[in-house]
Every structure is written in structure tokens, then in C-alpha cells.
Backbone as CSV, one residue per row, in Angstrom:
resi,resn,N_x,N_y,N_z,CA_x,CA_y,CA_z,C_x,C_y,C_z
1,MET,-2.217,-82.636,17.093,-1.515,-83.356,18.149,-0.007,-83.147,18.055
2,GLU,0.497,-82.944,16.828,1.933,-82.715,16.661,2.348,-81.416,17.345
3,ASP,1.504,-80.373,17.228,1.799,-79.100,17.895,1.860,-79.288,19.406
4,ILE,0.932,-80.050,19.954,0.880,-80.274,21.399,2.115,-81.028,21.864
5,SER,2.519,-82.047,21.096,3.695,-82.839,21.472,4.961,-82.004,21.488
6,GLN,4.955,-80.882,20.752,6.117,-79.995,20.694,6.008,-78.844,21.698
7,GLY,4.994,-78.902,22.571,4.862,-77.895,23.618,4.057,-76.672,23.240
8,ASN,3.372,-76.709,22.099,2.530,-75.575,21.700,1.130,-75.777,22.287
9,TYR,0.919,-75.193,23.478,-0.342,-75.400,24.171,-1.379,-74.320,23.870
10,ASN,-1.106,-73.483,22.858,-2.089,-72.490,22.436,-3.047,-73.063,21.394
11,THR,-2.768,-74.290,20.984,-3.618,-74.969,20.002,-4.981,-75.304,20.618
12,GLN,-6.042,-75.143,19.849,-7.377,-75.534,20.277,-8.025,-76.371,19.181
13,VAL,-8.754,-77.396,19.611,-9.456,-78.255,18.660,-10.875,-77.717,18.489
14,PRO,-11.303,-77.395,17.265,-12.658,-76.868,17.052,-13.725,-77.873,17.486
15,VAL,-14.696,-77.405,18.256,-15.828,-78.250,18.649,-16.991,-77.896,17.723
16,VAL,-17.260,-78.765,16.758,-18.230,-78.421,15.705,-19.492,-79.272,15.754
17,SER,-19.588,-80.159,16.742,-20.787,-80.999,16.820,-21.038,-81.389,18.270
18,ASN,-22.237,-81.937,18.517,-22.606,-82.354,19.869,-22.510,-83.864,20.051
19,ASP,-21.949,-84.566,19.061,-21.841,-86.017,19.158,-20.545,-86.407,19.863
20,GLU,-20.179,-87.697,19.739,-18.974,-88.182,20.422,-17.711,-87.489,19.920
21,PHE,-17.704,-87.051,18.665,-16.533,-86.341,18.136,-16.394,-84.964,18.793
22,GLY,-17.540,-84.324,19.030,-17.510,-83.045,19.724,-17.023,-83.197,21.152
23,LEU,-17.456,-84.303,21.795,-17.019,-84.575,23.169,-15.512,-84.807,23.223
24,ILE,-14.994,-85.553,22.250,-13.548,-85.804,22.189,-12.790,-84.494,22.017
25,ALA,-13.312,-83.621,21.147,-12.658,-82.331,20.917,-12.642,-81.493,22.194
26,ALA,-13.777,-81.477,22.915,-13.860,-80.691,24.152,-12.900,-81.224,25.207
27,LYS,-12.830,-82.554,25.340,-11.931,-83.160,26.323,-10.469,-82.904,25.958
28,THR,-10.200,-82.896,24.661,-8.829,-82.607,24.212,-8.435,-81.185,24.593
29,ASN,-9.361,-80.245,24.438,-9.081,-78.854,24.813,-8.851,-78.722,26.318
30,GLU,-9.607,-79.503,27.114,-9.392,-79.500,28.565,-7.999,-80.033,28.892
31,MET,-7.582,-81.073,28.169,-6.258,-81.648,28.380,-5.171,-80.631,28.052
32,ILE,-5.366,-79.905,26.943,-4.386,-78.887,26.536,-4.273,-77.809,27.610
33,LYS,-5.421,-77.393,28.162,-5.423,-76.368,29.218,-4.634,-76.851,30.434
34,GLY,-4.837,-78.114,30.803,-4.115,-78.667,31.945,-2.619,-78.742,31.703
35,LEU,-2.242,-79.130,30.486,-0.821,-79.196,30.136,-0.191,-77.808,30.164
36,LYS,-0.945,-76.819,29.685,-0.428,-75.445,29.664,-0.193,-74.936,31.080
37,GLU,-1.139,-75.204,31.988,-0.991,-74.768,33.376,0.168,-75.488,34.051
38,GLY,0.284,-76.789,33.766,1.386,-77.550,34.345,2.725,-77.074,33.838
39,ASP,2.778,-76.710,32.565,4.020,-76.208,31.981,4.405,-74.876,32.619
40,PHE,3.413,-74.016,32.852,3.673,-72.732,33.509,4.223,-72.952,34.911
41,CYS,3.621,-73.882,35.641,4.071,-74.166,37.009,5.498,-74.679,37.008
42,GLN,5.810,-75.576,36.079,7.151,-76.145,36.011,8.178,-75.084,35.650
43,ILE,7.854,-74.210,34.693,8.797,-73.174,34.274,9.011,-72.157,35.394
44,SER,7.933,-71.752,36.060,8.027,-70.712,37.077,8.662,-71.202,38.365
45,PHE,8.361,-72.430,38.756,8.798,-72.911,40.054,9.777,-74.081,39.981
46,GLY,9.959,-74.638,38.781,10.895,-75.740,38.642,10.491,-76.925,39.497
47,ARG,11.516,-77.638,40.013,11.253,-78.804,40.854,11.350,-78.463,42.333
48,PHE,11.354,-77.144,42.652,11.598,-76.745,44.025,10.350,-76.744,44.895
49,VAL,9.172,-76.877,44.309,7.956,-76.819,45.106,7.463,-78.219,45.431
50,THR,6.742,-78.321,46.537,6.147,-79.586,46.920,4.896,-79.816,46.079
51,PRO,4.417,-81.056,46.000,3.187,-81.328,45.246,2.000,-80.527,45.775
52,GLU,1.968,-80.287,47.103,0.868,-79.533,47.687,0.838,-78.097,47.156
53,ILE,2.015,-77.473,47.063,2.090,-76.103,46.564,1.758,-76.063,45.081
54,SER,2.284,-77.018,44.319,1.968,-77.084,42.892,0.465,-77.181,42.681
55,ASP,-0.190,-77.987,43.505,-1.633,-78.163,43.383,-2.361,-76.850,43.638
56,ARG,-1.912,-76.088,44.637,-2.552,-74.809,44.942,-2.311,-73.792,43.827
57,ILE,-1.122,-73.833,43.231,-0.822,-72.927,42.119,-1.754,-73.212,40.945
58,LEU,-1.890,-74.492,40.615,-2.709,-74.872,39.468,-4.193,-74.594,39.708
59,LYS,-4.604,-74.561,40.961,-6.000,-74.262,41.281,-6.258,-72.765,41.355
60,GLY,-5.220,-71.972,41.094,-5.377,-70.527,41.111,-5.409,-69.924,42.496
61,GLN,-4.940,-70.669,43.509,-4.964,-70.178,44.883,-3.708,-69.394,45.236
62,VAL,-2.756,-69.324,44.319,-1.513,-68.597,44.562,-1.340,-67.546,43.473
63,PRO,-1.411,-66.252,43.808,-1.213,-65.207,42.795,0.242,-65.131,42.373
64,VAL,0.502,-65.218,41.084,1.886,-65.171,40.602,2.110,-64.010,39.636
65,GLU,1.075,-63.174,39.431,1.204,-62.072,38.480,2.058,-60.941,39.033
66,GLY,2.148,-60.826,40.349,2.926,-59.770,40.973,2.189,-59.168,42.150
67,GLU,2.801,-59.168,43.327,2.186,-58.619,44.526,3.270,-58.244,45.522
68,VAL,2.979,-57.266,46.373,3.888,-56.882,47.446,3.464,-57.634,48.701
69,ILE,4.374,-58.437,49.236,4.061,-59.277,50.388,5.198,-59.234,51.400
70,ASN,4.891,-59.665,52.616,5.879,-59.726,53.685,6.388,-61.160,53.798
71,VAL,7.684,-61.354,53.669,8.279,-62.687,53.686,9.597,-62.651,54.454
72,THR,10.188,-63.817,54.614,11.550,-63.911,55.136,12.428,-64.525,54.054
73,ILE,13.498,-63.816,53.731,14.419,-64.254,52.683,15.678,-64.837,53.313
74,MET,16.151,-65.920,52.731,17.403,-66.551,53.158,18.357,-66.638,51.976
75,LEU,19.595,-66.223,52.200,20.670,-66.402,51.228,21.751,-67.253,51.873
76,CYS,22.219,-68.250,51.155,23.255,-69.149,51.669,24.341,-69.295,50.615
77,ASP,25.602,-69.210,51.062,26.722,-69.217,50.124,27.864,-70.050,50.688
78,LEU,28.460,-70.884,49.862,29.612,-71.683,50.289,30.837,-70.794,50.443
79,ARG,31.635,-71.049,51.456,32.878,-70.314,51.668,34.004,-70.931,50.841
80,GLY,34.829,-70.081,50.253,35.992,-70.562,49.511,35.657,-71.393,48.292
81,TYR,34.528,-71.068,47.669,34.054,-71.887,46.548,35.003,-71.836,45.353
82,THR,35.524,-70.647,45.041,36.404,-70.508,43.873,37.639,-71.383,44.013
83,THR,38.262,-71.334,45.188,39.442,-72.173,45.440,39.076,-73.643,45.417
84,PHE,37.918,-73.961,45.976,37.436,-75.340,46.011,37.334,-75.905,44.601
85,VAL,36.786,-75.111,43.688,36.602,-75.552,42.303,37.941,-75.700,41.593
86,GLU,38.828,-74.743,41.798,40.108,-74.737,41.090,40.985,-75.933,41.446
87,ARG,40.841,-76.447,42.639,41.741,-77.496,43.127,41.186,-78.905,42.967
88,ARG,40.030,-79.034,42.345,39.410,-80.348,42.271,38.961,-80.692,40.856
89,ASP,38.846,-81.986,40.641,38.342,-82.483,39.366,36.894,-82.012,39.189
90,PRO,36.515,-81.570,37.999,35.149,-81.077,37.773,34.064,-82.066,38.179
91,ARG,34.325,-83.349,37.971,33.317,-84.345,38.331,33.104,-84.400,39.842
92,GLU,34.190,-84.218,40.594,34.065,-84.197,42.052,33.273,-82.976,42.505
93,VAL,33.527,-81.836,41.850,32.822,-80.601,42.198,31.325,-80.756,41.954
94,VAL,30.965,-81.266,40.786,29.552,-81.441,40.445,28.881,-82.416,41.407
95,SER,29.567,-83.507,41.713,29.018,-84.504,42.626,28.773,-83.906,44.009
96,PHE,29.746,-83.140,44.494,29.587,-82.525,45.815,28.459,-81.501,45.818
97,LEU,28.420,-80.629,44.797,27.380,-79.603,44.749,25.987,-80.222,44.714
98,ASN,25.829,-81.290,43.958,24.528,-81.956,43.899,24.128,-82.497,45.271
99,GLU,25.089,-83.098,45.957,24.816,-83.641,47.290,24.516,-82.512,48.283
100,TYR,25.308,-81.457,48.204,25.137,-80.314,49.108,23.795,-79.624,48.883
101,PHE,23.493,-79.305,47.617,22.235,-78.622,47.316,21.026,-79.472,47.711
102,SER,21.111,-80.768,47.496,20.000,-81.654,47.864,19.748,-81.606,49.365
103,ALA,20.830,-81.666,50.142,20.695,-81.636,51.601,20.123,-80.306,52.077
104,MET,20.605,-79.208,51.513,20.134,-77.893,51.941,18.686,-77.646,51.510
105,GLU,18.346,-78.086,50.307,16.971,-77.905,49.832,15.990,-78.681,50.701
106,GLN,16.376,-79.879,51.111,15.519,-80.676,51.986,15.265,-79.960,53.304
107,ALA,16.302,-79.298,53.829,16.145,-78.549,55.081,15.186,-77.381,54.895
108,VAL,15.301,-76.683,53.768,14.408,-75.556,53.476,12.966,-76.042,53.362
109,LYS,12.755,-77.100,52.604,11.407,-77.639,52.416,10.815,-78.145,53.727
110,GLN,11.670,-78.708,54.583,11.208,-79.268,55.853,10.461,-78.234,56.688
111,TYR,10.843,-76.974,56.534,10.220,-75.910,57.324,9.381,-74.958,56.469
112,GLY,8.866,-75.476,55.368,7.882,-74.742,54.583,8.426,-73.707,53.627
113,GLY,9.754,-73.687,53.442,10.349,-72.732,52.521,10.438,-73.266,51.108
114,ILE,10.800,-72.389,50.200,10.979,-72.762,48.797,12.312,-72.217,48.312
115,VAL,13.079,-73.050,47.652,14.310,-72.595,47.012,13.923,-71.892,45.721
116,LEU,14.236,-70.607,45.639,13.893,-69.836,44.447,14.880,-70.068,43.325
117,GLN,16.165,-70.112,43.662,17.173,-70.313,42.630,18.495,-70.754,43.236
118,LEU,19.267,-71.424,42.401,20.637,-71.822,42.719,21.536,-71.132,41.706
119,ILE,22.460,-70.315,42.203,23.373,-69.600,41.315,24.793,-69.917,41.740
120,GLY,25.494,-70.706,40.934,26.846,-71.098,41.317,26.814,-71.917,42.583
121,ASP,27.305,-71.343,43.682,27.296,-72.030,44.968,26.296,-71.394,45.927
122,GLU,25.428,-70.527,45.420,24.511,-69.777,46.278,23.089,-70.305,46.184
123,ILE,22.418,-70.280,47.335,21.016,-70.683,47.427,20.192,-69.475,47.852
124,GLU,19.123,-69.191,47.128,18.166,-68.168,47.554,16.849,-68.861,47.866
125,ALA,16.358,-68.668,49.080,15.117,-69.308,49.502,14.183,-68.284,50.124
126,VAL,12.890,-68.596,50.097,11.889,-67.704,50.679,10.969,-68.503,51.590
127,PHE,10.549,-67.863,52.670,9.581,-68.439,53.600,8.410,-67.465,53.697
128,GLY,7.216,-67.964,53.395,6.029,-67.118,53.415,5.437,-66.836,52.051
129,ALA,6.006,-67.394,51.016,5.486,-67.250,49.651,5.987,-68.438,48.815
130,PRO,5.245,-68.877,47.820,3.927,-68.376,47.414,2.796,-68.808,48.344
131,ILE,3.115,-69.695,49.306,2.120,-70.096,50.296,2.376,-69.324,51.579
132,GLU,1.352,-68.678,52.111,1.508,-67.848,53.304,1.855,-68.686,54.527
133,LEU,2.823,-68.208,55.311,3.191,-68.812,56.591,3.153,-67.708,57.640
134,SER,2.327,-67.865,58.660,2.226,-66.824,59.684,3.506,-66.701,60.496
135,ASP,4.256,-67.790,60.609,5.486,-67.809,61.401,6.726,-67.955,60.523
136,HIS,6.724,-67.307,59.355,7.832,-67.502,58.419,9.199,-67.084,58.968
137,PRO,9.318,-66.056,59.836,10.650,-65.766,60.389,11.194,-66.931,61.223
138,GLU,10.319,-67.507,62.043,10.725,-68.648,62.870,11.116,-69.838,62.005
139,LYS,10.323,-70.103,60.973,10.602,-71.242,60.102,11.949,-71.067,59.393
140,ALA,12.277,-69.846,59.010,13.549,-69.600,58.326,14.732,-69.876,59.246
141,VAL,14.628,-69.439,60.502,15.715,-69.686,61.457,15.847,-71.178,61.740
142,MET,14.726,-71.862,61.873,14.758,-73.308,62.106,15.397,-74.032,60.927
143,ALA,15.075,-73.588,59.724,15.670,-74.196,58.530,17.174,-73.964,58.503
144,ALA,17.611,-72.758,58.886,19.045,-72.455,58.906,19.776,-73.350,59.893
145,LEU,19.169,-73.587,61.051,19.778,-74.481,62.041,19.837,-75.914,61.512
146,GLU,18.797,-76.317,60.800,18.800,-77.652,60.197,19.873,-77.752,59.121
147,MET,20.063,-76.695,58.359,21.118,-76.667,57.344,22.497,-76.781,57.992
148,ARG,22.656,-76.157,59.143,23.913,-76.282,59.892,24.191,-77.746,60.241
149,GLU,23.161,-78.438,60.728,23.334,-79.843,61.115,23.594,-80.732,59.904
150,ARG,22.904,-80.446,58.811,23.113,-81.258,57.608,24.506,-81.038,57.029
151,LEU,25.025,-79.817,57.158,26.391,-79.564,56.701,27.386,-80.321,57.572
152,LYS,27.118,-80.404,58.861,27.980,-81.193,59.751,28.010,-82.650,59.303
153,ASP,26.841,-83.170,58.939,26.772,-84.559,58.461,27.596,-84.740,57.189
154,LEU,27.474,-83.795,56.261,28.249,-83.871,55.019,29.744,-83.808,55.312
155,ASN,30.124,-82.967,56.256,31.546,-82.826,56.577,32.100,-84.062,57.274
156,ARG,31.295,-84.691,58.107,31.750,-85.943,58.726,32.031,-86.986,57.652
157,LYS,31.164,-87.008,56.657,31.363,-87.940,55.544,32.615,-87.581,54.761
158,ARG,32.831,-86.278,54.522,34.007,-85.839,53.769,35.296,-86.174,54.520
159,VAL,35.314,-85.916,55.812,36.513,-86.198,56.610,36.815,-87.692,56.610
160,SER,35.772,-88.518,56.689,35.984,-89.970,56.674,36.566,-90.441,55.351
161,MET,36.383,-89.626,54.294,36.921,-89.943,52.971,38.225,-89.191,52.702
162,LYS,38.803,-88.621,53.790,40.073,-87.876,53.691,39.938,-86.621,52.826
163,LYS,38.763,-86.007,52.878,38.534,-84.769,52.134,38.329,-83.618,53.115
164,ASP,38.654,-82.408,52.663,38.531,-81.237,53.527,37.064,-80.899,53.789
165,PRO,36.741,-80.486,55.017,35.377,-80.029,55.296,35.110,-78.696,54.605
166,VAL,33.850,-78.364,54.441,33.460,-77.103,53.806,32.627,-76.291,54.792
167,ALA,32.503,-75.007,54.508,31.712,-74.119,55.365,30.797,-73.268,54.496
168,HIS,29.741,-72.770,55.112,28.867,-71.842,54.393,28.394,-70.738,55.326
169,GLY,27.844,-69.686,54.737,27.285,-68.585,55.498,25.850,-68.349,55.086
170,ILE,24.993,-68.048,56.067,23.569,-67.833,55.815,23.160,-66.462,56.341
171,GLY,22.432,-65.711,55.527,21.878,-64.425,55.935,20.364,-64.458,55.847
172,ILE,19.687,-63.934,56.880,18.221,-63.977,56.937,17.672,-62.601,57.295
173,HIS,16.678,-62.165,56.532,16.028,-60.876,56.811,14.555,-60.966,56.444
174,THR,13.738,-60.254,57.199,12.290,-60.253,56.994,11.824,-58.869,56.551
175,GLY,10.956,-58.834,55.565,10.435,-57.559,55.094,9.582,-57.726,53.854
176,LYS,9.231,-56.615,53.253,8.378,-56.636,52.065,9.200,-56.854,50.796
177,VAL,8.613,-57.590,49.868,9.227,-57.821,48.560,8.150,-57.717,47.489
178,LEU,8.592,-57.516,46.269,7.714,-57.672,45.114,7.896,-59.097,44.633
179,ALA,6.835,-59.881,44.686,6.901,-61.288,44.298,6.054,-61.526,43.066
180,GLY,6.585,-62.310,42.142,5.823,-62.636,40.949,6.674,-63.348,39.929
181,SER,6.062,-63.731,38.833,6.794,-64.375,37.746,7.466,-63.292,36.919
182,ILE,8.782,-63.281,36.951,9.572,-62.223,36.322,10.539,-62.836,35.324
183,GLY,10.716,-62.165,34.194,11.671,-62.655,33.207,11.288,-62.226,31.811
184,SER,11.797,-62.974,30.851,11.522,-62.677,29.450,10.338,-63.496,28.962
185,GLU,9.970,-63.271,27.725,8.844,-64.006,27.140,9.116,-65.502,27.112
186,ASP,10.386,-65.870,26.933,10.734,-67.283,26.819,11.110,-67.916,28.148
187,ARG,11.393,-67.095,29.162,11.818,-67.660,30.436,11.267,-66.824,31.589
188,MET,10.245,-67.351,32.249,9.651,-66.688,33.400,9.911,-67.530,34.642
189,VAL,10.364,-66.873,35.711,10.593,-67.593,36.960,9.970,-66.817,38.110
190,TYR,9.513,-67.532,39.113,8.948,-66.901,40.298,10.092,-66.302,41.099
191,SER,10.068,-64.993,41.309,11.201,-64.289,41.906,10.748,-63.306,42.971
192,MET,11.712,-62.914,43.813,11.510,-61.877,44.825,12.435,-60.711,44.499
193,VAL,11.906,-59.508,44.529,12.693,-58.320,44.214,12.487,-57.292,45.315
194,GLY,13.577,-56.622,45.716,13.437,-55.548,46.685,14.563,-55.486,47.692
195,ASP,14.486,-54.493,48.569,15.534,-54.247,49.552,15.696,-55.408,50.528
196,THR,14.619,-56.125,50.802,14.697,-57.259,51.727,15.667,-58.315,51.215
197,VAL,15.619,-58.573,49.919,16.541,-59.542,49.316,17.976,-59.033,49.413
198,ASN,18.170,-57.753,49.120,19.513,-57.172,49.185,20.081,-57.232,50.599
199,THR,19.233,-56.963,51.598,19.690,-56.994,52.988,20.101,-58.400,53.402
200,ALA,19.313,-59.397,53.021,19.674,-60.784,53.332,21.010,-61.147,52.699
201,SER,21.238,-60.665,51.485,22.501,-60.926,50.796,23.673,-60.269,51.526
202,ARG,23.476,-59.033,51.994,24.538,-58.336,52.728,24.859,-59.067,54.031
203,LEU,23.833,-59.556,54.711,24.041,-60.297,55.954,24.820,-61.577,55.695
204,GLU,24.468,-62.249,54.619,25.197,-63.483,54.266,26.678,-63.185,54.098
205,SER,27.014,-62.098,53.419,28.415,-61.743,53.183,29.146,-61.404,54.478
206,LEU,28.430,-60.833,55.453,29.060,-60.431,56.712,29.521,-61.614,57.556
207,ASN,29.030,-62.810,57.242,29.515,-63.989,57.957,31.027,-64.132,57.819
208,LYS,31.551,-63.746,56.672,32.997,-63.832,56.448,33.740,-62.920,57.416
209,THR,33.212,-61.721,57.620,33.848,-60.740,58.499,33.817,-61.177,59.956
210,HIS,32.698,-61.754,60.375,32.510,-62.083,61.790,32.853,-63.532,62.130
211,GLY,33.200,-64.332,61.139,33.526,-65.725,61.411,32.331,-66.522,61.901
212,THR,31.159,-66.180,61.398,29.921,-66.844,61.801,29.355,-67.648,60.639
213,ASP,28.290,-68.409,60.925,27.659,-69.164,59.835,26.199,-68.782,59.616
214,ILE,25.555,-68.153,60.619,24.168,-67.709,60.449,24.018,-66.324,61.070
215,LEU,23.630,-65.353,60.268,23.362,-63.998,60.749,21.933,-63.606,60.398
216,ILE,21.258,-62.950,61.339,19.906,-62.466,61.083,19.830,-60.983,61.439
217,SER,18.850,-60.315,60.882,18.653,-58.892,61.157,17.866,-58.712,62.450
218,GLN,17.895,-57.489,62.970,17.111,-57.170,64.161,15.624,-57.381,63.894
219,LYS,15.193,-57.054,62.681,13.773,-57.226,62.320,13.348,-58.679,62.479
220,THR,14.150,-59.596,61.964,13.811,-61.015,62.082,13.865,-61.456,63.538
221,LYS,14.875,-61.014,64.263,15.009,-61.408,65.676,13.793,-60.980,66.482
222,GLU,13.318,-59.767,66.258,12.153,-59.276,66.997,10.927,-60.146,66.748
223,LEU,10.826,-60.690,65.556,9.658,-61.492,65.192,9.719,-62.913,65.727
224,VAL,10.891,-63.359,66.181,11.013,-64.707,66.753,11.318,-64.627,68.245
225,ARG,11.149,-63.450,68.830,11.412,-63.267,70.260,10.520,-64.201,71.077
226,GLY,11.109,-64.813,72.105,10.351,-65.718,72.951,10.364,-67.151,72.467
227,LYS,10.891,-67.370,71.263,11.011,-68.731,70.749,12.273,-69.380,71.321
228,ASN,12.408,-70.656,71.095,13.517,-71.402,71.687,14.785,-71.287,70.841
229,PHE,15.268,-70.043,70.704,16.503,-69.787,69.959,17.476,-69.033,70.852
230,ASN,18.748,-69.152,70.530,19.782,-68.397,71.230,20.500,-67.495,70.236
231,PHE,20.555,-66.197,70.564,21.202,-65.222,69.694,22.259,-64.444,70.471
232,SER,23.177,-63.871,69.736,24.182,-62.993,70.325,24.320,-61.772,69.425
233,SER,24.155,-60.591,70.017,24.241,-59.364,69.231,25.681,-59.080,68.823
234,LEU,25.852,-58.677,67.587,27.162,-58.253,67.085,27.196,-56.741,66.916
235,GLY,26.196,-56.073,67.485,26.140,-54.622,67.414,25.565,-54.126,66.102
236,LYS,25.590,-52.812,65.966,25.075,-52.204,64.741,26.175,-52.118,63.693
237,THR,25.777,-52.296,62.463,26.742,-52.233,61.363,26.097,-51.575,60.153
238,ALA,26.913,-50.969,59.336,26.420,-50.340,58.107,26.469,-51.352,56.974
239,LEU,25.355,-51.553,56.338,25.297,-52.456,55.197,25.479,-51.662,53.914
240,ARG,26.218,-52.227,52.992,26.460,-51.557,51.717,25.136,-51.215,51.035
241,GLY,25.006,-49.958,50.638,23.802,-49.518,49.961,22.709,-49.013,50.880
242,LYS,22.944,-49.046,52.208,21.936,-48.572,53.158,22.507,-47.404,53.959
243,SER,21.682,-46.397,54.192,22.144,-45.185,54.875,22.191,-45.348,56.387
244,GLU,21.315,-46.203,56.938,21.261,-46.378,58.384,21.856,-47.722,58.793
245,GLU,22.527,-47.724,59.954,23.073,-48.964,60.488,21.941,-49.824,61.051
246,ILE,22.133,-51.135,61.011,21.164,-52.041,61.618,21.898,-52.980,62.560
247,GLU,21.193,-53.419,63.602,21.794,-54.370,64.533,21.669,-55.771,63.952
248,ILE,22.741,-56.532,64.056,22.734,-57.894,63.528,23.021,-58.881,64.654
249,PHE,22.562,-60.101,64.460,22.686,-61.129,65.487,23.183,-62.428,64.869
250,LYS,24.076,-63.097,65.598,24.470,-64.432,65.166,23.591,-65.445,65.886
251,VAL,23.282,-66.516,65.200,22.457,-67.580,65.762,23.387,-68.622,66.361
252,LEU,23.212,-68.892,67.656,24.097,-69.821,68.359,23.619,-71.258,68.209
């Protein structure tokens, strides 16, 4: 039991009889198996998944070993973050980031997405994995619009407290990724790898150039055509690391 309390879930209790002691040993092994699966889910997905998704993962309904799938990736980044940090008390920065990330994560979850990671002031989210969504491009755009509204709410609160408003940029792209639990032996996280992630990141950065807050690729726009969204083409542009130009759109 001491090994189990320290997180060593590879321990097994020998079942050497068919009496009540054997039953206790068998039930203990079942408990250890459940703890091990729960620990894997927590390490791989953290607190970013809903209870429904966690339940499907633990039931083996979500492959996490590695697969190529079609998803929509969202990258979101605060504008002027470095200056923001330098000019403020660390406690204020931490308090704001916690409030901001909570609001944005709620918007992502509201439309079936999952926050994969938070790095500094950046949010990486996916729609369509690990739980399949047939309309993941639409859900990603809806989440981005909700994030816009939630940021407005945060800024109204900041202005009422005599604090400067903040801005962010969001990039969205749809395509294939390699999805799975990736990392070292001691730290495995559910991640997305591939050109789709890189393209979403490039789009996010282009918000600075165009003075926009949400940019999507032509691929994503084509998949949400006919939906109740308003877009404006910014023409074709060359993305760093890509040989061909792609048309990009701002979300109105």
C-alpha cells in the first residue's frame, strides 16, 4: 500500500487463494488498475478535458497511442505581453493571466474544443480530437467569436478599474495532424504535431500585421461556407516555411 500511495501503480497484490483474502487481493488489483488509468489521463490531458471526455478515454474509446486525423487547430496569443509583464507587479500579472486563461478555456470548452497547452501567454486548442466532431471547423470559429466577446467583458472590467485594455490574436487552420501522447518517459502529454499546427501559428502572428484579432485559412473558410459567419478576404499571402501562398480571411 505504501508503493501505491507514492504513485507506483505497477504494484500487484498476489492472489493466492479463493477465500475472502483472495477476493480482497483481486479487488485491490482492480483499484490499482483504475488509479493507473486515471493517472495516465490526468498526466496526458491535465484538467483541460471535460468529465465526459475523461470517461471515454478511460473506457478506451479514444486512441492516444498516435494517429493521423483531420482537426481544426487554434492558436491564441496576447498582444504586447512582454511589455505588459515588465510594467506590472508580478502578482497582478499572474492574477490577470489566470482570469484570462479561465475565460478563454471556457469559450473553447463551450464549443467542444480542448486546450492542449498554455505556454506563456499563448493558448493552443484543438477541435475534433480526442473526441471526433463532424463540424470542428465551425465550432472553432464559434469559439473564437466567443473568446472575442469574453475578452470584451474582461476589458470592460479592466477599464472600470482604471487599467489598460488588452488585445489578442487568434489563428485557425484545418488539416491533418499526428495526434497522440508525446514526450519523455516521465512526462507524456496529448499533443498535435504537423504542418496544420504551424499554419495556425503563422496565421495567429499575421494578426499583428493586419490589425485583426481572428484570422482563418481558406481551407477552414471553405468548410464553414454557408454558415452564419461574416468573413473578409485579405488576399493571398506567403507564410513562413511554406512555398505556396494561401488566401487568408479575417472574421468580422
